[in-house]
Coordinates of C-alpha atoms in Angstrom, one line a residue:
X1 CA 6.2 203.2 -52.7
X2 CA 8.9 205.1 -54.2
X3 CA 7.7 207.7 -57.2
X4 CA 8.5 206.4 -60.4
X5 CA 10.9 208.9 -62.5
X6 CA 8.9 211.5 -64.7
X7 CA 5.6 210.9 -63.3
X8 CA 3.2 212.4 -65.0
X9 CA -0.1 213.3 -63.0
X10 CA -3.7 213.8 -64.0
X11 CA -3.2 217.7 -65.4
X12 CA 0.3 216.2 -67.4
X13 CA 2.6 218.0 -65.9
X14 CA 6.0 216.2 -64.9
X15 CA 7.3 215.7 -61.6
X16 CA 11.3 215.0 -61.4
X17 CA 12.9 212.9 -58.9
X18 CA 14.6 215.9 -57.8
X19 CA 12.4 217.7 -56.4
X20 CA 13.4 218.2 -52.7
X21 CA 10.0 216.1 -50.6
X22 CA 9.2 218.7 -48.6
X23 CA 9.1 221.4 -51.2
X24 CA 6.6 218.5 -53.3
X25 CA 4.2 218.2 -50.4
X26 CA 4.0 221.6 -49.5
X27 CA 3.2 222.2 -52.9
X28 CA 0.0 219.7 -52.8
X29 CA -0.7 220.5 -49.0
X30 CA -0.8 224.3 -49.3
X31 CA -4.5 224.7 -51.8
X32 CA -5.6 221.6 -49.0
X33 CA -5.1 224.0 -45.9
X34 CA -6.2 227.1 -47.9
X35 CA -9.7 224.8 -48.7
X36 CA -9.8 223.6 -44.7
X37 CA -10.2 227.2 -43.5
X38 CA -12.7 228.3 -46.1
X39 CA -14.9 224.8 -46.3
X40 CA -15.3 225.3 -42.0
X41 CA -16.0 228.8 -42.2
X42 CA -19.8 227.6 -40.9
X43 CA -20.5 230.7 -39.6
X44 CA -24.1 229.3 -38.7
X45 CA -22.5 225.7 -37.1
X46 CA -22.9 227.7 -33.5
X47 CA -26.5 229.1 -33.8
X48 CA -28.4 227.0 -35.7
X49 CA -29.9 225.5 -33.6
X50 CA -31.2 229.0 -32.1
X51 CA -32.0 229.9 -35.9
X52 CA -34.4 226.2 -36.1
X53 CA -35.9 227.5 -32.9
X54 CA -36.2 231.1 -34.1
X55 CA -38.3 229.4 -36.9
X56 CA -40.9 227.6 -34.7
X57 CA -39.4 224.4 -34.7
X58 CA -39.5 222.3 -31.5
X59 CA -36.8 220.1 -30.0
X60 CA -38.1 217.0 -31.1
X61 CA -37.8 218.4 -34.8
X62 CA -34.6 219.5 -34.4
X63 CA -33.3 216.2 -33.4
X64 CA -35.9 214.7 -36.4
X65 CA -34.0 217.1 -38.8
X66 CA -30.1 216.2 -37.9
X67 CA -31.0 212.4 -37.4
X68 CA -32.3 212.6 -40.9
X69 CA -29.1 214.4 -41.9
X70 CA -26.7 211.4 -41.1
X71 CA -28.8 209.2 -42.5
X72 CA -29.2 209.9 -45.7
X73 CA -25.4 211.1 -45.5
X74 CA -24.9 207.6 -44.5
X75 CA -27.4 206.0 -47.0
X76 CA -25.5 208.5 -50.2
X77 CA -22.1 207.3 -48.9
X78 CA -21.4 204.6 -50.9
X79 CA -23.0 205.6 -54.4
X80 CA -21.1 208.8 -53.9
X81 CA -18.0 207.0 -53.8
X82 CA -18.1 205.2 -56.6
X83 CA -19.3 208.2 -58.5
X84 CA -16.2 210.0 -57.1
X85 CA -13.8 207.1 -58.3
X86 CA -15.7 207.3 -61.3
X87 CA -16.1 211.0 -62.2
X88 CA -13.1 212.3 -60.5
X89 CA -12.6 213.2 -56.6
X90 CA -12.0 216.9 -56.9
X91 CA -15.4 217.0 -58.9
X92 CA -17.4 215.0 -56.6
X93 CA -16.0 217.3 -53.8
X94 CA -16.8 220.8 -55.8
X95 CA -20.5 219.3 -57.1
X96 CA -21.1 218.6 -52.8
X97 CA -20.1 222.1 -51.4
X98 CA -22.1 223.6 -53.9
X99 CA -25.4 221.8 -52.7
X100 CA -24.1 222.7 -49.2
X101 CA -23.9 226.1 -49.9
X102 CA -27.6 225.7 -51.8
X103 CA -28.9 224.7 -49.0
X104 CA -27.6 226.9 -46.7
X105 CA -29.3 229.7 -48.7
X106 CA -32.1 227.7 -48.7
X107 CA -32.6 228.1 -45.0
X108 CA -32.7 231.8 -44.8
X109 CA -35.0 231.9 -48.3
X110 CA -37.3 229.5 -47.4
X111 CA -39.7 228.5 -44.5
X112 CA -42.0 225.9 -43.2
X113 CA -40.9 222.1 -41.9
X114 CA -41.5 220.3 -45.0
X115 CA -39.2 223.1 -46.9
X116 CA -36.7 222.1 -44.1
X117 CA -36.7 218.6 -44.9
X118 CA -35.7 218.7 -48.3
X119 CA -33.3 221.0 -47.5
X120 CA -31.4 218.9 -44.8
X121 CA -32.2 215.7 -47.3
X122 CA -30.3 217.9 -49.8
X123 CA -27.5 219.1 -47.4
X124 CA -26.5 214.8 -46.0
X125 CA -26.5 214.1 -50.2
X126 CA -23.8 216.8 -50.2
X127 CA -21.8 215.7 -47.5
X128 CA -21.4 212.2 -48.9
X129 CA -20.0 214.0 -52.2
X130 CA -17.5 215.5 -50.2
X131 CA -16.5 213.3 -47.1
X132 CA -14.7 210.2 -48.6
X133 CA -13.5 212.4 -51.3
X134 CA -11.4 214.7 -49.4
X135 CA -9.3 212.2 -48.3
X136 CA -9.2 210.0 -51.3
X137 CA -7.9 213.5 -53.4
X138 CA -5.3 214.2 -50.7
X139 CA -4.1 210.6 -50.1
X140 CA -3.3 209.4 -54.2
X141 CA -2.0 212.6 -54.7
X142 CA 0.8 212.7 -52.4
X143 CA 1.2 208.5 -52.9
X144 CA 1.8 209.4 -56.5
X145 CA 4.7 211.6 -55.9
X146 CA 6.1 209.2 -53.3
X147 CA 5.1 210.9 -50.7
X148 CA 2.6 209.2 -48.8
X149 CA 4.7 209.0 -45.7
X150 CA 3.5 212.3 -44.8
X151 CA 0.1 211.8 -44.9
X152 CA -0.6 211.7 -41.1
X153 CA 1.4 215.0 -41.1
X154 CA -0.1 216.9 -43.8
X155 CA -3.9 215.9 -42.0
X156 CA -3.5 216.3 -39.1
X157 CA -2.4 220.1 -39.9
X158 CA -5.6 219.9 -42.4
X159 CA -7.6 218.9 -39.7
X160 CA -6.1 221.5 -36.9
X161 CA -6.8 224.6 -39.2
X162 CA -10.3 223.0 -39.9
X163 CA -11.3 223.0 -36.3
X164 CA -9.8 226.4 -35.6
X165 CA -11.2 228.1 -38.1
X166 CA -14.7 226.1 -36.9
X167 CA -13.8 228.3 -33.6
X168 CA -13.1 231.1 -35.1
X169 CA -16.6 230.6 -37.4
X170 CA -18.7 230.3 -34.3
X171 CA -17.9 233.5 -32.1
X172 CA -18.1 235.6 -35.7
X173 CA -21.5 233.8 -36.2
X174 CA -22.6 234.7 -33.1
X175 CA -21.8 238.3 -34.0
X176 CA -23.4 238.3 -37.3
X177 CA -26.5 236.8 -35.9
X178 CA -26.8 240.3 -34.0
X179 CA -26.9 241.9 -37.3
X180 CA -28.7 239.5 -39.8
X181 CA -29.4 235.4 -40.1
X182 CA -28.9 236.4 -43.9
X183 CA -25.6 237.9 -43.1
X184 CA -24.6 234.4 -41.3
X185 CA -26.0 231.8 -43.6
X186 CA -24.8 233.8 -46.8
X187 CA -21.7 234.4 -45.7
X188 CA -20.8 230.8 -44.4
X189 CA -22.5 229.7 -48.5
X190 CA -19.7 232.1 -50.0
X191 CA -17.2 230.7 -48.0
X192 CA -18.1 227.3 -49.7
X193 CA -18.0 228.3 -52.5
X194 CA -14.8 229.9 -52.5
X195 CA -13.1 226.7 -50.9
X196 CA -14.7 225.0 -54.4
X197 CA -13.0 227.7 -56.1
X198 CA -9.7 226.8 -54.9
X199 CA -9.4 223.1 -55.2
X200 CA -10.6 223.8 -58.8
X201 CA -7.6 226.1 -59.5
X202 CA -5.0 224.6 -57.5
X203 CA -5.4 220.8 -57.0
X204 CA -5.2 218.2 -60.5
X205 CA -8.1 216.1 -61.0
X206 CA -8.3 212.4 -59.8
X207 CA -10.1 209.4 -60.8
X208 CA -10.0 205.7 -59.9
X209 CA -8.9 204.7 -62.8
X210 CA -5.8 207.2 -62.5
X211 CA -4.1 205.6 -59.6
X212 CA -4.9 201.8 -60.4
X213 CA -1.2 200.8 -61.1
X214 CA -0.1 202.4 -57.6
X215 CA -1.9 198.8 -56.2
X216 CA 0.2 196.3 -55.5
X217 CA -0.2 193.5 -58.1
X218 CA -2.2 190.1 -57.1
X219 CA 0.2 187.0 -56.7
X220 CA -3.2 185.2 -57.6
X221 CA -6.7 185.4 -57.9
X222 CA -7.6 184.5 -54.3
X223 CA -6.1 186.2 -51.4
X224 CA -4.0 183.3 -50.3
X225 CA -3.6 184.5 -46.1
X226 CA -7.2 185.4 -45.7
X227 CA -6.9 189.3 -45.4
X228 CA -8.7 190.2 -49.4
X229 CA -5.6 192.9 -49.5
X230 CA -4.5 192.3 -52.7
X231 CA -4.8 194.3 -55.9
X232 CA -8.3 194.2 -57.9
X233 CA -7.6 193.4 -61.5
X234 CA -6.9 196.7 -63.5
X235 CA -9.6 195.6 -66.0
X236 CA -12.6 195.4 -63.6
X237 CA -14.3 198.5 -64.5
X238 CA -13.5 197.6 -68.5
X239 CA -15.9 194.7 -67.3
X240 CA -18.7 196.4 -66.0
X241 CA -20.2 198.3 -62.7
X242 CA -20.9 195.1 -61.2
X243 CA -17.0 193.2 -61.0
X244 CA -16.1 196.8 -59.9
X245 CA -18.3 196.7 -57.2
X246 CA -17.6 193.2 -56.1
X247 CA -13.8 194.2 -56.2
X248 CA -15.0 197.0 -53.8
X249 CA -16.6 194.4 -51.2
X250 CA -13.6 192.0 -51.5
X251 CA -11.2 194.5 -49.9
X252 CA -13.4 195.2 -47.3
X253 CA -11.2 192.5 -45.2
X254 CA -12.4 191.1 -41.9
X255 CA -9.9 192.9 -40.1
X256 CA -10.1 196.2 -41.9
X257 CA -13.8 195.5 -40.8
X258 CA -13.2 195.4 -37.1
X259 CA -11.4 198.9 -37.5
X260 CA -14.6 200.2 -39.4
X261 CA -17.0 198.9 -36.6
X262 CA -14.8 200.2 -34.0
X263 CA -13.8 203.6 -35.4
X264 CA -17.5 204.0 -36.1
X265 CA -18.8 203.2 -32.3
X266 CA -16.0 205.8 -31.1
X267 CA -17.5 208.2 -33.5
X268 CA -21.0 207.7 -32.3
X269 CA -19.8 207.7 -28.6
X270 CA -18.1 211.5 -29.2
X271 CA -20.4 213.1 -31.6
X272 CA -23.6 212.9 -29.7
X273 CA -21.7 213.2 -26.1
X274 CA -20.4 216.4 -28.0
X275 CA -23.5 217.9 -28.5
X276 CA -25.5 217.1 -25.8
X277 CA -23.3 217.6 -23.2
X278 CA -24.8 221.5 -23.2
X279 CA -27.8 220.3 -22.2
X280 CA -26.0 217.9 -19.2
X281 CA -24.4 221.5 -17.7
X282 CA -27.6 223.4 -18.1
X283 CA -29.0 220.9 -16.2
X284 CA -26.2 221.2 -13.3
X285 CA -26.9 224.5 -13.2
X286 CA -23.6 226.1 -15.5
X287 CA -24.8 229.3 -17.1
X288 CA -25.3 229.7 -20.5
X289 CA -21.9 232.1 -21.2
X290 CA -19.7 229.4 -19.1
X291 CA -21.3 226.6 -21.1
X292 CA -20.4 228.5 -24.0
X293 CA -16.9 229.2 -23.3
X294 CA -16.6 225.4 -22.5
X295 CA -17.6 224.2 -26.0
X296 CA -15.5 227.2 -27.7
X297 CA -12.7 225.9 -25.2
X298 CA -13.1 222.0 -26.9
X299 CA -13.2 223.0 -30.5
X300 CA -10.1 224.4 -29.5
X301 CA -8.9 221.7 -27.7
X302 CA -10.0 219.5 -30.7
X303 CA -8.2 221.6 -33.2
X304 CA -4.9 221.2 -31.9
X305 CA -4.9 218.4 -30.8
X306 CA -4.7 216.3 -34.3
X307 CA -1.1 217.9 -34.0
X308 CA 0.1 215.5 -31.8
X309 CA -0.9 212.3 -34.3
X310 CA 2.4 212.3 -36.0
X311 CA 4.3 211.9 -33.1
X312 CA 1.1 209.4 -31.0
X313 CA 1.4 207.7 -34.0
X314 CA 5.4 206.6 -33.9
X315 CA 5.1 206.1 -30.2
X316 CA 1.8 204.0 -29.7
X317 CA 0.5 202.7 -33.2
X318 CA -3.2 202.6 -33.8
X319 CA -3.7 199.5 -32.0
X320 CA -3.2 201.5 -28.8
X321 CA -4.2 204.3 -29.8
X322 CA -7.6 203.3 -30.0
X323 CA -8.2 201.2 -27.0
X324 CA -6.8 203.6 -24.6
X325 CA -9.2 206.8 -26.1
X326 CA -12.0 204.3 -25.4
X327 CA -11.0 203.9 -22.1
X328 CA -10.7 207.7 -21.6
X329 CA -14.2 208.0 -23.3
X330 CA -15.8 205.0 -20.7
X331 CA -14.6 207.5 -18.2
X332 CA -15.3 210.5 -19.3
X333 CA -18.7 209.3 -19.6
X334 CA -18.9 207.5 -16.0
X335 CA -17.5 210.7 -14.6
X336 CA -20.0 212.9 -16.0
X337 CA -23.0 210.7 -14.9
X338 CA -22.3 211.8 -11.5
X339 CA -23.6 215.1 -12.0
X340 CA -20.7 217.5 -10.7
X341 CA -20.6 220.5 -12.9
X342 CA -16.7 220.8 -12.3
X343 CA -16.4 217.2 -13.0
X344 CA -18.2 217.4 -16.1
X345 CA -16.7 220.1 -17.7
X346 CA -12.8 218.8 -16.4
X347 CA -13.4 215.3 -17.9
X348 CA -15.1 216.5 -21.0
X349 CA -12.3 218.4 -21.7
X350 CA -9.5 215.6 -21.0
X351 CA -11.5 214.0 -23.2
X352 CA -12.5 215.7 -26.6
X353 CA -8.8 216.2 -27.5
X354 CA -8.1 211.7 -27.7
X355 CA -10.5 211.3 -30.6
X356 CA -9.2 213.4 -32.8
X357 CA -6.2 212.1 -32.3
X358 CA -6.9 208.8 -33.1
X359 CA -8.9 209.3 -36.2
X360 CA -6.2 211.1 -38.0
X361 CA -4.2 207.7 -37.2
X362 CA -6.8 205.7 -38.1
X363 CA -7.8 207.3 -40.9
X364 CA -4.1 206.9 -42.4
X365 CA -4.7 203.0 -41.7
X366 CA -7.8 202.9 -44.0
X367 CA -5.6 204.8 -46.4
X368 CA -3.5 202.2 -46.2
X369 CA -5.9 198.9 -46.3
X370 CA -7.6 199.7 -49.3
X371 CA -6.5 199.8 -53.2
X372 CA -6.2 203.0 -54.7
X373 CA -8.4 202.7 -57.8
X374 CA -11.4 202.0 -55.4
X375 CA -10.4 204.3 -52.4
X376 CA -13.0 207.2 -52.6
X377 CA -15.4 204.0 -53.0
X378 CA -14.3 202.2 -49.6
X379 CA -13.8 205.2 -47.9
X380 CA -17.4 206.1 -48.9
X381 CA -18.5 202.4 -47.4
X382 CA -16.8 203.0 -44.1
X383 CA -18.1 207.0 -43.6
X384 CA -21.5 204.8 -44.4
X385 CA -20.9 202.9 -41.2
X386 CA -20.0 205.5 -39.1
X387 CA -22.4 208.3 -40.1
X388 CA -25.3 205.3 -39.5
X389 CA -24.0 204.5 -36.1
X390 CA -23.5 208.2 -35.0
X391 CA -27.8 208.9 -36.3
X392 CA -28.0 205.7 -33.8
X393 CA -26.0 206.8 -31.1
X394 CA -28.1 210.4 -31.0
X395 CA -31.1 208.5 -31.0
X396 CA -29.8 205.9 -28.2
X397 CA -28.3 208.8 -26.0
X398 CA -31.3 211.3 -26.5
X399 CA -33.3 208.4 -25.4
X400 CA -31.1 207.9 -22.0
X401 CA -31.8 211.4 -21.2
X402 CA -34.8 211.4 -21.5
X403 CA -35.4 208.2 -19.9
X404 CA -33.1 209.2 -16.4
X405 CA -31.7 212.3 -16.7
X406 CA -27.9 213.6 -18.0
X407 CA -26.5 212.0 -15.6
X408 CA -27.8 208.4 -15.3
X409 CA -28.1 208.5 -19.3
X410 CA -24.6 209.8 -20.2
X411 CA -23.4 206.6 -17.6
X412 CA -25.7 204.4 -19.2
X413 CA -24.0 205.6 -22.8
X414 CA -20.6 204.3 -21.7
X415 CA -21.4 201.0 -22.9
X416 CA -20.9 202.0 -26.3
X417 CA -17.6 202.6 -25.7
X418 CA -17.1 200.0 -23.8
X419 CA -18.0 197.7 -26.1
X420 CA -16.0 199.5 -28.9
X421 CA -13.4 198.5 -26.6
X422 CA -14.3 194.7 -26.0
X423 CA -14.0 194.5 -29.9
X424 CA -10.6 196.2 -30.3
X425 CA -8.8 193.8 -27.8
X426 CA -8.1 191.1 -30.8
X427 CA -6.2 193.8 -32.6
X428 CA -4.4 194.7 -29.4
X429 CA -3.3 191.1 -28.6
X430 CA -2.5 190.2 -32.5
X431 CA -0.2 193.4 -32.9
X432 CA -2.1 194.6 -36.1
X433 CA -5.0 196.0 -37.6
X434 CA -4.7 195.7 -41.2
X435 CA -2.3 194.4 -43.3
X436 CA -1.0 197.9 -45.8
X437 CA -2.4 197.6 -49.6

């Protein structure tokens, strides 16, 4: 949708027609990259699980402490969305890393489990403030100014110097461990801060209610094809929470449901696989500085890779996209149960790069399915879905390992994928997902 002449945006400042497109996205896109590399300067993402242990904590509390983190993340998804839609998006995002940061100073200030619980109860509350917000901010800002196109472009970039600077974060944690835990944890809470900072300074507020006429208009009240893709009425929130929400839930779409389900399974599938495939080479023997130059060598890989969505995008379209980084994850997986270190470490690597790929792509679909006025809302919903399948999926795979081993259990896993698949091959036979808002 073309921007309308003398646009004004949230902080009333005009924007001419003029203005050459790329000089108007850069413009947006620069505070966004600046906030990328200071929001993933976790200096403690590396180490912390050595830090848990350093505390006393066993393994099983570990894995009780981040299973509790994605779901409360996911259970705070939705109410943070509305709130963001409601309050503004740059807000909800600010008010989350600051409880981030809280917390992270909480973990070097405080001890004891119970201390740790409300601390990581505290820290999935603010991640829900921030996830669907993010891309709500970035995604009306640049469809105000007609510039939407360049979505895909402008996060995939954001999501490249995120995972780099997530590299980078890790080997200086590791250094700054040698010196202090205060040092780490403090440092990675000022960083937070600071990328609050920024967005506060450089990017206009956003609410719902700001973006409502960029929906398409409603040729009736009921969606006459089936898909619920067409615009809430304006007024809904005029009438109260409840029309507001149930405008929400009608533009969750069957379709645009599928997507969720499967985008969530492949999350689920990569996140755990991600993390306990450390424990898979330890077990094959890989010592402990290979294994770490392996996963320093995939948030690499994964940082770069989001690069190449643009250009996947034009050639494939997310309705290949997806099926075939399923596939690559089935066999990744297969692979990896046979217990060949070389193996292991080859097909993991193949492999890490796909799904970032394909959730910059399928992220700009979402975008795309669902009204502006209620994105932060619906994005909030489907972050809901996947952050409750990914808890599963760490309790599923730990369970497989423990059960048979690495090996047996990461071949066992591939059936999440697999079915992930199963349930994408409507979209690939149909030739769509979802139909755009």
């Amino acid at each position: 949708m073309a921007a309308e002449p003398g646009v004004i945006d949230p902080t009333g400042q005009e924007h001419a027609d003029q203005a050459p497109p790329y000089k108007a996205t850069r413009s947006l896109a620069l505070p966004y990259y600046v906030y990328a590399v200071l929001s993933n300067s976790l200096f403690q993402r590396g180490v912390f699980v050595v830090y848990l242990i350093d505390q006393g904590f066993s393994a099983g509390q570990i894995a009780l402490l981040q299973t509790l983190l994605y779901l409360v993340s996911a259970l705070a998804e939705i109410p943070t969305g509305f709130l963001a839609d409601r309050i503004g998006r740059r807000t909800s995002i600010v008010f989350g890393q600051a409880l981030i940061a809280l917390c992270l100073v909480g973990e070097v200030t405080l001890s004891g489990y119970p201390w740790f619980v409300a601390i990581f109860i505290l820290y999935g509350i603010g991640m829900a403030f921030v996830s669907g917000a993010e891309t709500a901010l970035l995604y009306d800002l640049l469809r105000r100014r007609g510039l939407e196109i360049h979505y895909v472009k402008v996060k995939s970039r954001y999501t490249t110097l995120g995972s780099l600077t997530m590299a980078l974060a890790i080997a200086v944690g590791g250094s700054l461990q040698k010196i202090s835990w205060e040092l780490v944890y403090l440092g990675a809470a000022v960083a937070l801060i600071l990328s609050a900072v920024v967005l506060m300074a450089r990017m206009p507020e956003l609410r719902g209610k700001d973006v409502a006429d960029l929906d398409e208009p409603a040729e009736s009240g009921d969606d006459r094809d089936g898909d619920g893709d067409g615009e809430v009425d304006g007024s809904s929130d005029a009438d109260g929470p409840h029309l507001g929400k149930m405008a929400v839930l009608k533009s969750v779409t069957p379709r645009l449901a599928s997507l969720v389900l499967v985008s969530g399974l492949m999350h689920a599938t990569m996140t755990p696989y991600f993390i306990f495939i450390q424990e898979a080479l330890t077990h094959q023997g890989v010592a402990t500085s290979l294994v770490s130059a392996v996963m320093s060598a995939a948030f690499l890989i994964g940082g770069f890779a989001p690069l190449l969505a643009d250009q996947a995008n034009r050639r494939l379209g997310v309705r290949l996209l997806v099926p075939l980084t399923l596939a690559v994850l089935i066999a990744s997986l297969g692979f990896s149960g046979m217990e060949w270190a070389w193996l292991t470490i080859v097909v993991f690597l193949l492999a890490v790069g796909a799904p970032d790929i394909t959730a910059v792509v399928v992220d700009d679909v979402f975008n795309q399915g669902v009204p502006s006025r209620y994105r932060s809302s619906l994005l909030s919903v489907i972050t809901f879905v996947e952050s409750l399948l990914i808890a599963c999926g760490y309790f599923l795979l730990g369970w497989l390992i423990d059960a048979f081993g690495s090996g047996t259990g990461f071949a066992w896993y591939a059936a999440v994928p697999a079915v992930a698949l199963v349930l994408s091959i409507p979209s690939v036979l149909n030739g769509r997902w979802v139909k755009a808002a």
